[in-house]
Each structure stands twice: as C-alpha cells, then as structure tokens.
Amino acid sequence: MTEPAQALARARAAAAAGRERGLYEEADPSLDASPVTRISQTRLVEWSLIAPDIERVYSTRRLGAPITVVKRLLIRSLRQYIGEAIAQESRYNAQATAHILNLEDRVRDLEEQLRKRSTPGPVPGAPDGEASGR
C-alpha cells in the first residue's frame, strides 16, 4: 500500500464491513445525565481545592535534569503569582462545589415531596382505610 487513495479506499471498505457486522452500533440518544458512578461529597470537596506538588514538575526528555531544575526555578520565582491564581481557582471551585451540593439537596427534597404527593392517601369523608383513586 503506497498510495494514500488506496489506503483510504481500504479503510472505508473495512469500516463498511464493520458496520454490517454491527461493530459501530451506538446506543439510542438519551437525556439521562446521571453519573455512572456516584462521587462522594467528600471527594468533590477534596478535588475542589487545588494543591500542586512541585515534586511532580519534571522533564521526561533524555538528560532532562537541567530542564527540571529550570522549571522548578521558574515556579519558585513566580510563587506569588501562581499562589494567587491557585487561591482564586480554589475559591471558585469551592463555591461551585457548594452550589452543586445545595442543588443536589434541593433535588432530593423535591423528589421526596413528589413521591409523597404521588402516593395515594385517604379520601376526605370516606370510611377509614379507603384510599383515594387519584
């Protein structure tokens, strides 16, 4: 395979064959926005606060030790600016997390109210034990 056009034709043919075998089937569109796994409130609060570790700043290049030293010196020289930026981001994240947690509580309360309203209750004036036909 030396020609790009040949490679493109083969790729299209392979994709068409895969579609016929059902390899590229997609799930029906859904408006469900619930998370797959629930994240605890403690974890959300923990993640909202930014605390970078200078030890994780390094270079992966061969003979990257001098580059790592320069990066760490830059971080130290910009410490005041970086600290202020991190503080602003952490404040924003904390406020956004608190808002999200409050919204979660409100949704839970509204769902509980809806559940209470949708359960049949006694009919006024009916003998005890008879439920309404709502």
Coordinates of C-alpha atoms in Angstrom, one line a residue:
M1 CA 0.0 0.0 0.0
T2 CA 1.9 3.0 -1.2
E3 CA -0.9 5.3 -2.4
P4 CA -2.9 7.3 0.1
A5 CA -6.0 6.8 -2.1
Q6 CA -5.6 3.0 -1.8
A7 CA -5.3 3.3 1.9
L8 CA -8.4 5.4 2.1
A9 CA -10.4 3.0 0.0
R10 CA -9.3 0.0 2.1
A11 CA -10.1 1.9 5.3
R12 CA -13.6 2.8 4.0
A13 CA -14.2 -0.8 2.9
A14 CA -13.1 -2.1 6.4
A15 CA -15.4 0.4 8.1
A16 CA -18.4 -0.5 5.9
A17 CA -17.8 -4.2 6.6
G18 CA -17.6 -3.5 10.4
R19 CA -20.8 -1.5 10.2
E20 CA -22.5 -4.5 8.5
R21 CA -21.3 -6.8 11.3
G22 CA -22.6 -4.3 13.9
L23 CA -19.3 -3.1 15.3
Y24 CA -20.2 0.6 15.3
E25 CA -23.7 0.4 16.8
E26 CA -24.5 3.3 19.0
A27 CA -26.9 3.4 21.9
D28 CA -30.1 5.3 21.5
P29 CA -29.8 9.0 22.4
S30 CA -30.8 9.7 26.0
L31 CA -31.3 12.7 28.1
D32 CA -30.2 10.8 31.2
A33 CA -27.4 12.8 32.8
S34 CA -26.9 10.7 35.9
P35 CA -23.3 9.8 36.6
V36 CA -22.3 6.2 36.1
T37 CA -20.6 6.0 39.4
R38 CA -21.5 8.3 42.3
I39 CA -18.8 10.6 43.6
S40 CA -18.9 11.2 47.3
Q41 CA -19.4 14.7 48.6
T42 CA -16.1 14.5 50.5
R43 CA -14.3 13.6 47.3
L44 CA -15.9 16.6 45.5
V45 CA -14.8 19.0 48.2
E46 CA -11.3 17.5 48.2
W47 CA -11.0 17.8 44.4
S48 CA -12.2 21.4 44.5
L49 CA -9.1 22.6 46.4
I50 CA -6.0 22.9 44.3
A51 CA -2.7 21.9 45.8
P52 CA 0.0 21.3 43.2
D53 CA 3.1 19.4 44.2
I54 CA 6.4 20.9 43.0
E55 CA 8.0 17.4 43.1
R56 CA 5.7 16.4 40.2
V57 CA 7.3 19.0 37.9
Y58 CA 9.9 17.3 35.9
S59 CA 11.1 16.7 32.4
T60 CA 10.7 13.4 30.6
R61 CA 13.3 14.1 28.0
R62 CA 16.7 12.4 27.9
L63 CA 19.1 14.3 30.0
G64 CA 16.1 16.3 31.3
A65 CA 17.6 17.1 34.8
P66 CA 18.7 20.6 33.7
I67 CA 15.2 21.3 32.3
T68 CA 13.6 20.1 35.5
V69 CA 15.8 22.5 37.5
V70 CA 14.8 25.4 35.3
K71 CA 11.1 24.6 35.5
R72 CA 11.3 24.4 39.3
L73 CA 13.2 27.7 39.5
L74 CA 10.6 29.4 37.3
I75 CA 7.9 28.0 39.6
R76 CA 9.7 29.4 42.7
S77 CA 10.3 32.8 41.1
L78 CA 6.6 33.0 40.2
R79 CA 5.4 31.7 43.5
Q80 CA 3.4 34.8 44.5
Y81 CA 1.5 34.9 41.1
I82 CA 0.9 31.2 41.0
G83 CA -0.2 31.2 44.6
E84 CA -2.8 33.9 43.9
A85 CA -4.0 32.1 40.8
I86 CA -4.4 28.9 42.7
A87 CA -6.2 30.6 45.5
Q88 CA -8.7 32.2 43.1
E89 CA -9.3 28.9 41.4
S90 CA -9.8 27.1 44.7
R91 CA -12.2 29.7 45.9
Y92 CA -14.2 29.4 42.7
N93 CA -14.1 25.6 42.8
A94 CA -15.3 25.6 46.5
Q95 CA -18.2 27.9 45.7
A96 CA -19.2 25.8 42.6
T97 CA -19.0 22.6 44.7
A98 CA -21.1 24.1 47.5
H99 CA -23.7 25.2 44.9
I100 CA -23.7 21.7 43.3
L101 CA -24.2 20.1 46.7
N102 CA -27.0 22.5 47.6
L103 CA -28.7 21.7 44.2
E104 CA -28.4 18.0 45.0
D105 CA -30.1 18.6 48.3
R106 CA -32.9 20.6 46.7
V107 CA -33.5 18.0 44.0
R108 CA -33.6 15.2 46.7
D109 CA -36.1 17.3 48.7
L110 CA -38.3 17.9 45.6
E111 CA -38.2 14.3 44.6
E112 CA -39.3 13.3 48.2
Q113 CA -42.2 15.8 48.0
L114 CA -43.2 14.4 44.6
R115 CA -43.1 10.9 46.0
K116 CA -45.3 11.9 48.9
R117 CA -47.8 13.6 46.6
S118 CA -48.0 10.7 44.2
T119 CA -48.8 8.1 46.9
P120 CA -52.5 7.6 47.4
G121 CA -53.8 8.9 50.6
P122 CA -57.2 8.7 52.4
V123 CA -60.2 10.3 50.8
P124 CA -61.8 13.0 52.9
G125 CA -65.2 11.9 54.1
A126 CA -64.5 8.2 53.1
P127 CA -64.5 5.4 55.7
D128 CA -61.1 4.8 57.3
G129 CA -58.7 2.8 55.3
E130 CA -60.0 3.6 51.9
A131 CA -57.5 5.2 49.6
S132 CA -58.3 7.9 47.0
G133 CA -58.5 6.9 43.4
R134 CA -56.1 9.7 42.2

